[in-house]
Short mmCIF file of C-alpha atoms in Angstrom, two decimals:
data_model
loop_
_atom_site.label_atom_id
_atom_site.label_comp_id
_atom_site.label_asym_id
_atom_site.label_seq_id
_atom_site.Cartn_x
_atom_site.Cartn_y
_atom_site.Cartn_z
CA MET A 104 -103.52 96.45 124.04
CA LYS A 105 -104.23 98.94 121.29
CA ARG A 106 -107.70 100.49 121.14
CA ASN A 107 -109.62 101.40 117.99
CA LEU A 108 -111.93 104.38 117.49
CA LYS A 109 -115.00 102.52 118.70
CA CYS A 110 -113.26 101.59 121.93
CA LEU A 111 -112.31 105.24 122.47
CA ILE A 112 -115.95 106.29 122.16
CA LEU A 113 -117.11 103.58 124.54
CA ALA A 114 -114.38 104.31 127.07
CA ALA A 115 -116.19 107.41 128.31
CA LEU A 116 -119.08 105.19 129.45
CA LEU A 117 -116.91 102.81 131.44
CA THR A 118 -115.74 102.78 135.04
CA PRO A 119 -112.05 102.42 136.05
CA PHE A 120 -110.84 99.22 137.74
CA ALA A 121 -107.68 97.19 138.33
CA ALA A 122 -106.86 95.67 134.93
CA GLN A 123 -105.11 92.45 133.91
CA ALA A 124 -103.78 92.00 130.39
CA GLN A 125 -103.43 88.36 129.41
CA MET A 126 -101.92 86.20 126.68
CA PRO A 127 -102.32 82.66 125.24
CA GLN A 128 -99.43 81.43 127.44
CA ASP A 129 -100.70 82.54 130.88
CA ALA A 130 -103.56 81.73 133.24
CA ILE A 131 -104.88 85.30 133.58
CA TYR A 132 -108.45 85.88 132.42
CA MET A 133 -110.64 88.87 131.63
CA ASN A 134 -114.01 88.90 133.33
CA LYS A 135 -117.28 88.91 131.44
CA ARG A 136 -117.94 92.20 129.58
CA GLN A 137 -114.28 93.19 129.76
CA ILE A 138 -112.03 93.89 126.78
CA CYS A 139 -108.32 94.67 126.82
CA VAL A 140 -106.61 95.91 123.68
CA ALA A 141 -102.82 96.01 123.30
CA GLY A 142 -100.53 97.74 120.87
CA MET A 143 -97.14 96.04 121.02
CA TYR A 144 -93.86 96.93 119.30
CA GLY A 145 -91.30 94.14 118.87
CA TYR A 146 -87.60 94.25 117.92
CA SER A 147 -85.41 91.20 117.30
CA SER A 148 -81.88 91.00 115.88
CA TRP A 149 -79.05 88.50 115.35
CA ASN A 150 -75.61 88.44 113.70
CA GLN A 151 -74.89 84.74 114.25
CA TYR A 152 -77.01 81.74 113.36
CA TRP A 153 -76.91 77.96 113.36
CA GLU A 154 -76.42 76.43 109.91
CA ASN A 155 -77.43 72.93 110.94
CA THR A 156 -75.31 72.62 114.10
CA LEU A 157 -72.57 75.00 112.88
CA LYS A 158 -72.79 78.39 114.57
CA ARG A 159 -71.53 81.04 112.17
CA GLU A 160 -71.62 84.62 110.90
CA ASN A 161 -72.58 85.74 107.40
CA PHE A 162 -70.98 88.96 106.18
CA ASN A 163 -73.50 89.14 103.32
CA ILE A 164 -76.17 89.69 105.98
CA GLY A 165 -74.38 91.42 108.83
CA THR A 166 -77.00 91.98 111.51
CA HIS A 167 -80.49 90.77 110.64
CA THR A 168 -83.34 92.74 112.20
CA THR A 169 -87.06 92.00 112.44
CA GLN A 170 -89.47 94.64 113.75
CA SER A 171 -93.20 94.39 114.25
CA PHE A 172 -96.26 96.17 115.52
CA MET A 173 -99.19 94.06 116.66
CA LEU A 174 -102.76 94.78 117.66
CA MET A 175 -104.15 92.25 120.16
CA PRO A 176 -107.68 92.55 121.59
CA VAL A 177 -108.68 90.16 124.39
CA ILE A 178 -112.40 89.61 125.00
CA GLY A 179 -113.92 88.22 128.19
CA ILE A 180 -116.80 85.92 127.23
CA THR A 181 -117.05 84.70 130.83
CA LYS A 182 -114.55 84.82 133.69
CA ARG A 183 -113.36 81.35 132.59
CA VAL A 184 -113.56 81.74 128.78
CA ASN A 185 -111.58 84.33 126.80
CA VAL A 186 -111.02 85.02 123.11
CA ILE A 187 -107.68 86.49 121.98
CA LEU A 188 -107.15 88.02 118.52
CA SER A 189 -103.98 89.41 116.94
CA LEU A 190 -102.86 91.06 113.72
CA PRO A 191 -99.16 91.94 113.23
CA TYR A 192 -97.43 94.22 110.75
CA VAL A 193 -93.82 93.03 110.26
CA TRP A 194 -90.74 94.37 108.48
CA THR A 195 -87.20 92.96 108.06
CA SER A 196 -83.79 94.41 107.16
CA THR A 197 -80.06 93.63 107.19
CA SER A 198 -77.02 95.80 107.86
CA ALA A 199 -74.94 94.37 104.98
CA GLY A 200 -75.33 92.78 101.56
CA ASN A 201 -78.03 93.24 98.93
CA LEU A 202 -80.95 91.24 100.33
CA MET A 203 -84.05 93.42 100.32
CA GLY A 204 -86.25 93.28 103.38
CA GLN A 205 -89.97 92.61 103.27
CA ARG A 206 -92.76 94.44 105.04
CA GLY A 207 -96.48 94.04 105.38
CA ILE A 208 -99.38 92.49 107.24
CA GLN A 209 -98.50 88.96 108.28
CA ASP A 210 -101.07 86.44 109.61
CA ALA A 211 -104.31 86.98 111.55
CA SER A 212 -104.57 84.77 114.66
CA ALA A 213 -107.39 83.79 117.01
CA TRP A 214 -107.20 81.87 120.31
CA LEU A 215 -109.81 80.43 122.65
CA LYS A 216 -108.65 80.03 126.25
CA VAL A 217 -110.73 78.05 128.76
CA LYS A 218 -110.14 77.47 132.46
CA ALA A 219 -111.28 73.85 132.62
CA VAL A 220 -110.43 73.08 136.27
CA GLN A 221 -109.89 75.34 139.29
CA VAL A 222 -108.99 73.87 142.68
CA GLY A 223 -107.71 76.44 145.14
CA GLY A 224 -104.70 78.13 143.57
CA PHE A 225 -104.25 75.37 140.96
CA SER A 226 -105.85 75.52 137.53
CA VAL A 227 -105.88 73.48 134.33
CA ASN A 228 -106.36 75.53 131.18
CA ALA A 229 -107.00 74.50 127.58
CA VAL A 230 -106.01 76.79 124.73
CA VAL A 231 -106.72 76.30 121.03
CA GLY A 232 -105.89 78.72 118.24
CA GLY A 233 -105.07 79.15 114.60
CA SER A 234 -103.86 81.62 112.02
CA ILE A 235 -104.40 82.43 108.35
CA PRO A 236 -102.09 84.47 106.09
CA LEU A 237 -103.40 87.89 105.07
CA GLY A 238 -100.42 89.56 103.41
CA SER A 239 -98.95 88.94 99.96
CA TYR A 240 -95.39 88.43 101.22
CA VAL A 241 -92.96 85.92 99.62
CA PRO A 242 -92.66 83.00 102.10
CA SER A 243 -89.63 81.24 100.61
CA PHE A 244 -87.34 84.31 100.72
CA LEU A 245 -85.80 83.42 104.07
CA PRO A 246 -84.43 84.96 106.22
CA MET A 247 -86.04 88.14 104.83
CA SER A 248 -89.59 86.78 104.62
CA ILE A 249 -92.07 87.95 107.27
CA GLY A 250 -93.93 84.60 107.38
CA LEU A 251 -94.53 81.21 105.80
CA GLN A 252 -97.93 81.72 104.06
CA CYS A 253 -99.41 78.62 105.69
CA ARG A 254 -102.47 78.05 107.85
CA THR A 255 -101.83 76.88 111.40
CA PHE A 256 -103.76 75.25 114.23
CA THR A 257 -102.38 74.87 117.76
CA GLY A 258 -103.57 73.01 120.86
CA ARG A 259 -102.09 73.84 124.26
CA LEU A 260 -102.43 72.43 127.79
CA LEU A 261 -101.49 74.97 130.46
CA LEU A 262 -101.07 74.24 134.19
CA ASN A 263 -100.80 77.04 136.75
CA TYR A 264 -100.41 77.33 140.50
CA LYS A 265 -100.63 80.68 142.27
CA GLU A 266 -100.03 81.08 146.00
CA PRO A 267 -102.93 83.28 147.19
CA LYS A 268 -101.12 85.34 149.83
CA THR A 269 -97.84 86.15 148.09
CA GLY A 270 -98.98 86.07 144.45
CA LEU A 271 -96.06 83.77 143.60
CA TYR A 272 -96.98 81.53 140.65
CA LEU A 273 -95.59 78.74 138.53
CA THR A 274 -96.92 78.10 135.02
CA ALA A 275 -96.06 75.28 132.61
CA HIS A 276 -97.47 74.54 129.18
CA GLY A 277 -97.01 72.21 126.24
CA SER A 278 -98.32 72.75 122.71
CA TYR A 279 -98.64 70.95 119.39
CA GLY A 280 -98.88 73.00 116.20
CA TRP A 281 -100.16 71.84 112.80
CA ARG A 282 -99.08 73.76 109.69
CA SER A 283 -100.58 73.41 106.22
CA ASN A 284 -98.65 73.10 102.99
CA MET A 285 -97.62 76.34 101.30
CA ARG A 286 -97.03 77.34 97.68
CA ILE A 287 -93.93 79.03 96.32
CA ASP A 288 -93.28 80.97 93.12
CA GLN A 289 -91.12 78.32 91.44
CA ASP A 290 -91.70 74.97 89.72
CA ALA A 291 -89.28 72.89 91.80
CA TYR A 292 -87.23 73.01 94.98
CA GLN A 293 -84.59 70.98 96.79
CA ALA A 294 -85.19 69.59 100.28
CA ASN A 295 -84.49 66.44 102.28
CA GLU A 296 -81.60 65.60 99.88
CA ARG A 297 -83.87 65.35 96.82
CA VAL A 298 -85.58 67.55 94.23
CA TYR A 299 -89.37 68.04 94.30
CA ASN A 300 -90.91 68.99 90.95
CA THR A 301 -93.80 70.95 92.43
CA ASN A 302 -94.53 74.37 93.84
CA GLU A 303 -96.27 72.94 96.92
CA VAL A 304 -94.07 72.69 100.00
CA GLN A 305 -94.79 70.60 103.10
CA VAL A 306 -94.02 72.73 106.15
CA PRO A 307 -93.03 70.79 109.32
CA ASN A 308 -95.41 70.71 112.28
CA THR A 309 -94.17 72.09 115.58
CA TYR A 310 -94.22 71.70 119.34
CA ASP A 311 -93.28 73.97 122.21
CA ALA A 312 -93.00 73.79 125.99
CA ALA A 313 -92.33 76.47 128.57
CA VAL A 314 -92.12 77.19 132.29
CA ARG A 315 -92.68 80.57 133.97
CA LEU A 316 -91.94 81.61 137.54
CA GLY A 317 -93.18 84.95 138.72
CA VAL A 318 -95.20 87.15 141.04
CA GLN A 319 -98.58 88.68 140.24
CA ARG A 320 -100.04 91.30 142.55
CA LYS A 321 -102.73 93.93 142.15
CA GLY A 322 -101.48 96.35 139.50
CA TRP A 323 -98.22 94.62 138.57
CA GLN A 324 -96.64 91.34 137.45
CA THR A 325 -93.12 90.10 136.78
CA GLU A 326 -91.75 86.71 135.73
CA PHE A 327 -88.77 84.81 134.38
CA TRP A 328 -89.38 82.21 131.68
CA ALA A 329 -87.70 79.46 129.66
CA GLU A 330 -89.12 78.02 126.43
CA ARG A 331 -88.27 75.29 123.94
CA SER A 332 -89.79 75.36 120.44
CA ALA A 333 -88.99 73.00 117.58
CA CYS A 334 -90.21 71.38 114.39
CA LEU A 335 -91.13 67.69 114.54
CA ASN A 336 -89.10 66.94 111.40
CA GLY A 337 -87.43 68.69 108.49
CA ASP A 338 -84.03 69.11 106.92
CA ASN A 339 -81.09 71.42 107.65
CA ILE A 340 -79.71 74.53 106.01
CA ARG A 341 -77.17 73.39 103.44
CA ARG A 342 -73.63 74.78 103.69
CA ASN A 343 -73.54 78.42 102.51
CA ASP A 344 -77.18 78.23 101.40
CA MET A 345 -80.27 80.20 102.41
CA PRO A 346 -82.84 78.83 104.87
CA PHE A 347 -85.97 77.20 103.46
CA PRO A 348 -89.44 76.54 104.97
CA THR A 349 -88.75 72.77 105.17
CA ASN A 350 -85.87 73.32 107.64
CA ASN A 351 -86.05 71.75 111.09
CA MET A 352 -85.89 74.96 113.12
CA GLN A 353 -85.32 74.63 116.88
CA ALA A 354 -84.66 77.17 119.60
CA THR A 355 -84.24 77.27 123.38
CA SER A 356 -84.93 80.72 124.82
CA VAL A 357 -84.89 82.41 128.22
CA GLY A 358 -86.20 85.78 129.24
CA TRP A 359 -88.07 88.17 131.50
CA TYR A 360 -91.52 89.74 131.36
CA ALA A 361 -93.14 92.52 133.40
CA LYS A 362 -96.38 94.46 133.44
CA VAL A 363 -97.56 97.53 135.34
CA GLN A 364 -101.29 98.25 135.11
CA PRO A 365 -102.77 99.85 138.25
CA HIS A 366 -105.97 100.91 136.49
CA ASN A 367 -107.32 100.58 132.95
CA ILE A 368 -104.12 101.87 131.28
CA GLY A 369 -100.82 100.01 131.59
CA VAL A 370 -97.57 99.00 129.95
CA ASN A 371 -95.77 95.68 129.55
CA ALA A 372 -92.28 94.70 128.46
CA ARG A 373 -90.51 91.49 127.47
CA VAL A 374 -86.88 90.51 126.82
CA GLY A 375 -85.81 87.20 125.29
CA TYR A 376 -82.54 85.55 124.23
CA VAL A 377 -81.95 82.35 122.23
CA VAL A 378 -79.33 80.34 124.10
CA ASP A 379 -79.25 77.33 121.76
CA GLY A 380 -80.71 76.43 118.40
CA LEU A 381 -80.71 74.63 115.08
CA ASN A 382 -81.25 76.39 111.73
CA VAL A 383 -82.22 79.66 113.47
CA GLY A 384 -80.57 82.94 114.39
CA GLN A 385 -79.23 83.54 117.89
CA SER A 386 -81.53 86.47 118.45
CA THR A 387 -82.06 88.97 121.22
CA SER A 388 -85.61 90.26 121.28
CA TYR A 389 -87.47 93.09 122.99
CA MET A 390 -91.16 93.94 123.25
CA LEU A 391 -92.88 97.03 124.64
CA GLY A 392 -96.65 97.32 124.81
CA LEU A 393 -99.39 99.79 125.71
CA LEU A 394 -102.46 98.28 127.37
CA TYR A 395 -105.99 99.68 127.54
CA GLN A 396 -108.79 97.85 129.27
CA ILE A 397 -112.52 98.51 129.03
CA ASN A 398 -115.20 97.45 131.50
CA PHE A 399 -118.69 97.42 129.95
CA LYS A 400 -121.56 98.16 132.29
CA LYS A 401 -124.35 95.64 132.54
#
């Protein structure tokens, strides 16, 4: 996780220790007076997508690419309560056609993760979070837009079991996401087989569920994962038309994640692939991150 100047100054006062970077979808926690900051680069691309259920290419797009850099500090309030913040900078491009990519700061996010129950190696964790748009990007210019310009709020229940001797763990979570209406720079739009004479667009709410099987030992972690994310309602991309924020976007993804962090500095990596979807691109994604953890003295 990426450090700022203040963290660099404070780092000289801190002692080294075995560090554990953690995310809103795992059961790893920072201890009290610990902060981990990550700088993560992401790359995702696709040249085929699902137009409704039709899987197709589009030679006016070629290969669509999304890249991002995200700062994510994680703050240990107690050993059972963590706060996670994130701020991404995103840019898009295509290999063909005349669609201009967008770039800029996307949405600021904050998560609160609480270990509610711990019995042996089994834990029940509650996670709540939300995001607000910060950039001035155009949300309706899909697939080139870097976001949807709507506020979000998500609740997640996360169950985890870790075998103490081997470090083998199994994690499962389910989430519900609320999304606010958004405004577009036009007086009317077409969706759900009708015309709406307004610039306010109702964006579908979402859900997701995932399972992760991996091993976590001192200084390293690796896992395989599968995830399903979808809108609760919405329409489909019309034939030979552009996507729109009202679309019912669904994706089933699989992938691998690993982290090596023997002391306060570490790296992590992630690979994902969309195996099935609706109104989304069949993307392959990569992430590489630099982690830096700080242990404040009492």
